[in-house]
Amino acid sequence: MKLPFDPAAYDRRTKLWLLVVSVATLFLLIGAALLENVFPEWRKFRSEYASILEEKAIDESGVAIAGLFEVNSIQQNVLPELGLTDRCITCHTGTTDPRMWDVRQPFKTHPGNFLNDHPLERFGCTICHQGQGLATNSTEAHGHTEDWLYPIYERNYMYSSCMTCHEDPTVWQSAAADMFAEDDPVETVQINLVAKGEILVNTKGCIGCHVIDGLGGSLGPDISFVGDKTRHDFDFTHFEGEEHSVSAWLHKHFVDPGELSPGTSMPDMALTDNDAVALTAYVLSLKSRDVPFSYSVARAIDVEEPPPLTGRELYDMLCSACHGIDGRESEVPGIRTPALNNPDLLAVASDNYLRFNIDEGRSNTSMPGWGPESGGITYAEIDKIVDYIRSWEAEAADPDDVAQHLGDPLVGRDIYLGLCSNCHGEQGEGGIGIALNSPTFLGVATDRFLAESIIHGRPGTAMASWKDMDAQSVADLVSHIRSWQPEPPSFEEVQES
């Protein structure tokens, strides 16, 4: 039997639940207020640091520093030019105190000599380390929240931020020894990770598919400003296990691109974990230099310019991803490219042909132009690449050496039918090429001329070079061609005529 609705009882229950919720809310607010203002994490750290200061107070200076320290005070660096306010030093209290080298974080001295050139009062912390400068608890300050776009860099990637201000990449390389103390090898290793990543980008052919600062191919996305991206710019659909962060995504992408991005054209480069970390560190450094001019550090004019790139270095940087490290096969799934290290191609492709294709690219293909008008490399560098490709050719036979061999016309006939007859005809009658059985031609062409034409081709014509042919084979081929030359008339025949 259904009881009749009792408005008074319903009203009492509603008021009771409202009272319970209100009391619970009040306790939560009181707890939050106590946690925020009476028992905050930063106050606990500063209280612990005060005890450390007392332990370190072994002289008058130490006693004075301990006496001036305020436990109940939030410290901050206000940086109006950068539009930042960093409160990191509220907890990282020993950052500039060299006596704190042996204590735990967050009280430890900042490693190396970095702060000599980057004083906290001018640079703060987050311009280099990222994170949320205004926060006063570790989780929020380190940016490990859903709403903060740029969490603090993991230790391996701490120096990826240098390019925010520094234009000159030698900040990672030659300057590493000056910026960091000799007794702090960990820091030097980390900064060299970025330099190693840059080397890997150049030697693994990444620029052949990806644009960096205006130079690169179009198969992959432009990665010039990957360091500015947030985790919301990446697809974590196939990402499992770790915290969703830009660095974790990049690292996993370099280790196994196909697993993270099914169907990608990105090849598996068989990288070690350390290589993947180095590549991640470098790619994170690719960011816009959005800082005031007074913070921008241009390339130093007294820094020694690196030596010019060799043909092999240029090939590895621009060509190897599609044509293979040794020019024999493509590294990119689903992309068919000619094997440049192929005797047949090298025999028919002239230097001018190679130069033109490198300069202008190949229309209706994935081959971009790399010449100056494409914002790429110089003509001198194109010549270096051509010379490097030519270095794969077999050493050509010497015409003088050919002359020392007795040619076999029967063997030469087989060579001729395989290599020459398509252009010059089966009996040397000509076609695309000249008629080799012409008495006039054979009367003026010396054996050396024939040998040189076979070995080096004829510039400006369709005649290919056969530099991979040994001296004996050239002699055999010359002997076969010479067999078409008619015998000169005898003295008696001349007299009779």
Coordinates of N, CA and C in Angstrom, one line a residue, residues 200-290:
L200 N 72.6 13.5 -34.9 CA 71.7 12.4 -35.4 C 70.8 12.9 -36.4
V201 N 70.2 14.0 -36.2 CA 69.3 14.6 -37.2 C 70.0 14.8 -38.5
N202 N 71.2 15.2 -38.5 CA 72.0 15.4 -39.7 C 72.5 14.1 -40.4
T203 N 72.8 13.1 -39.6 CA 73.4 11.9 -40.1 C 72.3 10.8 -40.5
K204 N 71.1 10.9 -39.9 CA 70.1 10.0 -40.1 C 69.2 10.4 -41.3
G205 N 69.4 11.6 -41.9 CA 68.6 12.0 -43.0 C 67.3 12.6 -42.7
C206 N 67.1 13.1 -41.4 CA 65.8 13.6 -41.0 C 65.4 14.8 -41.9
I207 N 66.4 15.6 -42.3 CA 66.0 16.8 -43.0 C 65.6 16.5 -44.4
G208 N 65.8 15.3 -44.9 CA 65.3 14.8 -46.2 C 63.8 14.8 -46.2
C209 N 63.2 14.6 -45.1 CA 61.7 14.5 -45.0 C 61.1 15.7 -44.2
H210 N 61.8 16.3 -43.3 CA 61.3 17.3 -42.4 C 62.0 18.6 -42.6
V211 N 61.2 19.7 -42.6 CA 61.8 21.0 -42.7 C 62.2 21.5 -41.3
I212 N 63.4 22.0 -41.2 CA 63.9 22.7 -40.0 C 64.5 24.0 -40.5
D213 N 63.9 25.1 -40.0 CA 64.4 26.5 -40.3 C 64.4 26.7 -41.8
G214 N 63.4 26.2 -42.5 CA 63.3 26.5 -44.0 C 64.0 25.5 -44.9
L215 N 64.8 24.6 -44.3 CA 65.5 23.6 -45.1 C 64.9 22.2 -44.9
G216 N 64.6 21.5 -45.9 CA 64.1 20.1 -45.7 C 63.1 19.7 -46.7
G217 N 62.7 18.4 -46.7 CA 61.8 17.8 -47.6 C 60.4 18.0 -47.1
S218 N 59.4 17.4 -47.9 CA 58.0 17.6 -47.6 C 57.2 16.3 -47.2
L219 N 57.9 15.2 -47.1 CA 57.3 14.0 -46.8 C 56.7 14.0 -45.4
G220 N 57.4 14.6 -44.5 CA 57.0 14.7 -43.1 C 56.6 16.1 -42.7
P221 N 56.1 16.3 -41.5 CA 55.7 17.6 -41.1 C 56.9 18.5 -40.8
D222 N 56.7 19.8 -40.9 CA 57.7 20.8 -40.5 C 57.9 20.7 -39.0
I223 N 59.2 20.5 -38.5 CA 59.4 20.4 -37.1 C 60.2 21.5 -36.5
S224 N 60.2 22.7 -37.2 CA 61.0 23.8 -36.8 C 60.6 24.3 -35.4
F225 N 59.4 24.1 -35.0 CA 58.9 24.7 -33.7 C 58.3 23.6 -32.8
V226 N 58.7 22.4 -32.9 CA 58.1 21.3 -32.1 C 58.3 21.6 -30.6
G227 N 59.3 22.3 -30.2 CA 59.5 22.7 -28.8 C 58.5 23.6 -28.2
D228 N 57.7 24.3 -29.1 CA 56.6 25.1 -28.6 C 55.3 24.4 -28.4
K229 N 55.2 23.1 -28.9 CA 54.0 22.4 -28.9 C 53.7 21.9 -27.5
T230 N 52.4 21.6 -27.2 CA 52.0 21.1 -25.9 C 51.5 19.6 -26.2
R231 N 51.2 18.9 -25.1 CA 50.7 17.5 -25.3 C 49.4 17.5 -26.1
H232 N 48.7 18.6 -26.1 CA 47.4 18.6 -26.8 C 47.6 18.5 -28.3
D233 N 48.8 18.8 -28.8 CA 49.1 18.7 -30.2 C 49.5 17.4 -30.7
F234 N 49.5 16.4 -29.8 CA 49.9 15.0 -30.2 C 48.8 14.0 -30.0
D235 N 48.8 13.0 -30.8 CA 47.8 11.9 -30.7 C 48.3 10.8 -29.8
F236 N 47.7 10.6 -28.6 CA 48.1 9.6 -27.7 C 47.2 8.4 -27.7
T237 N 46.5 8.2 -28.9 CA 45.5 7.1 -29.0 C 46.2 5.7 -28.8
H238 N 47.5 5.6 -29.3 CA 48.2 4.3 -29.2 C 49.3 4.4 -28.2
F239 N 49.2 5.3 -27.3 CA 50.3 5.6 -26.3 C 49.8 4.9 -25.0
E240 N 50.6 4.1 -24.4 CA 50.2 3.4 -23.2 C 51.3 3.5 -22.2
G241 N 50.9 3.4 -20.9 CA 51.9 3.3 -19.8 C 52.3 4.5 -19.1
E242 N 52.9 5.5 -19.8 CA 53.6 6.6 -19.2 C 52.6 7.8 -19.1
E243 N 53.1 8.8 -18.4 CA 52.4 10.1 -18.3 C 52.4 10.7 -19.7
H244 N 51.3 11.3 -20.1 CA 51.1 11.9 -21.4 C 51.9 13.2 -21.4
S245 N 53.1 13.2 -22.0 CA 53.9 14.4 -22.1 C 54.5 14.5 -23.5
V246 N 54.9 15.6 -23.9 CA 55.5 15.8 -25.2 C 56.8 15.0 -25.3
S247 N 57.6 15.0 -24.3 CA 58.9 14.3 -24.4 C 58.7 12.8 -24.4
A248 N 57.7 12.3 -23.7 CA 57.5 10.8 -23.7 C 57.0 10.4 -25.0
W249 N 56.1 11.2 -25.7 CA 55.6 10.9 -27.0 C 56.7 10.9 -28.0
L250 N 57.5 11.9 -28.0 CA 58.6 12.0 -29.0 C 59.6 10.8 -28.8
H251 N 59.9 10.5 -27.6 CA 60.9 9.4 -27.3 C 60.3 8.1 -27.9
K252 N 59.0 7.8 -27.6 CA 58.4 6.6 -28.0 C 58.3 6.6 -29.6
H253 N 58.1 7.7 -30.1 CA 57.9 7.8 -31.6 C 59.3 7.5 -32.3
F254 N 60.4 8.0 -31.7 CA 61.7 7.7 -32.3 C 62.1 6.2 -32.1
V255 N 61.7 5.6 -31.0 CA 62.0 4.2 -30.8 C 61.2 3.3 -31.7
D256 N 59.9 3.5 -31.8 CA 59.0 2.7 -32.7 C 57.9 3.5 -33.3
P257 N 58.2 4.2 -34.4 CA 57.2 5.1 -34.9 C 56.0 4.4 -35.4
G258 N 56.1 3.2 -35.9 CA 55.0 2.4 -36.4 C 54.0 2.1 -35.4
E259 N 54.4 1.8 -34.1 CA 53.5 1.4 -33.0 C 52.7 2.6 -32.6
L260 N 53.4 3.7 -32.5 CA 52.7 4.9 -32.0 C 51.8 5.6 -33.0
S261 N 52.3 5.5 -34.3 CA 51.5 6.2 -35.4 C 51.4 5.1 -36.5
P262 N 50.4 4.2 -36.4 CA 50.3 3.2 -37.5 C 50.1 3.8 -38.8
G263 N 50.8 3.2 -39.8 CA 50.7 3.7 -41.2 C 51.6 4.9 -41.5
T264 N 52.4 5.3 -40.6 CA 53.3 6.4 -40.8 C 54.4 6.0 -41.8
S265 N 54.9 7.0 -42.5 CA 56.0 6.8 -43.5 C 57.3 6.9 -42.7
M266 N 57.3 7.2 -41.5 CA 58.5 7.4 -40.7 C 59.2 6.0 -40.5
P267 N 60.4 5.8 -41.0 CA 61.1 4.5 -40.9 C 61.5 4.2 -39.5
D268 N 61.7 3.0 -39.1 CA 62.3 2.5 -37.9 C 63.8 2.6 -38.1
M269 N 64.4 3.6 -37.4 CA 65.8 3.8 -37.6 C 66.7 3.0 -36.7
A270 N 66.1 2.0 -36.0 CA 66.9 1.1 -35.1 C 67.8 1.9 -34.1
L271 N 67.2 2.9 -33.5 CA 67.9 3.7 -32.5 C 68.0 3.0 -31.2
T272 N 69.1 3.3 -30.5 CA 69.3 2.9 -29.1 C 68.4 3.8 -28.3
D273 N 68.2 3.4 -27.0 CA 67.4 4.3 -26.1 C 68.1 5.6 -25.9
N274 N 69.4 5.6 -25.8 CA 70.2 6.8 -25.6 C 70.1 7.7 -26.8
D275 N 70.1 7.1 -28.0 CA 69.9 7.9 -29.3 C 68.5 8.6 -29.3
A276 N 67.5 7.8 -28.9 CA 66.1 8.4 -28.8 C 66.0 9.5 -27.9
V277 N 66.7 9.4 -26.7 CA 66.7 10.5 -25.7 C 67.4 11.7 -26.3
A278 N 68.5 11.5 -27.0 CA 69.3 12.6 -27.6 C 68.4 13.3 -28.7
L279 N 67.8 12.5 -29.5 CA 66.9 13.1 -30.6 C 65.8 13.9 -29.9
T280 N 65.2 13.4 -28.9 CA 64.1 14.1 -28.2 C 64.6 15.4 -27.6
A281 N 65.8 15.4 -27.0 CA 66.4 16.6 -26.4 C 66.6 17.7 -27.5
Y282 N 67.1 17.2 -28.6 CA 67.3 18.2 -29.7 C 66.0 18.8 -30.3
V283 N 65.0 17.9 -30.6 CA 63.8 18.3 -31.2 C 63.0 19.2 -30.2
L284 N 63.1 19.0 -28.9 CA 62.4 19.9 -28.0 C 63.1 21.3 -28.0
S285 N 64.3 21.3 -28.4 CA 65.0 22.6 -28.4 C 64.6 23.5 -29.6
L286 N 63.9 22.9 -30.6 CA 63.5 23.6 -31.8 C 62.2 24.5 -31.4
K287 N 62.4 25.7 -31.1 CA 61.3 26.5 -30.6 C 61.5 28.0 -31.1
S288 N 60.5 28.7 -31.0 CA 60.6 30.1 -31.4 C 61.3 30.9 -30.3
R289 N 62.0 31.9 -30.7 CA 62.8 32.7 -29.8 C 62.0 33.9 -29.4
D290 N 60.9 33.7 -28.6 CA 59.9 34.7 -28.2 C 60.4 35.3 -26.9

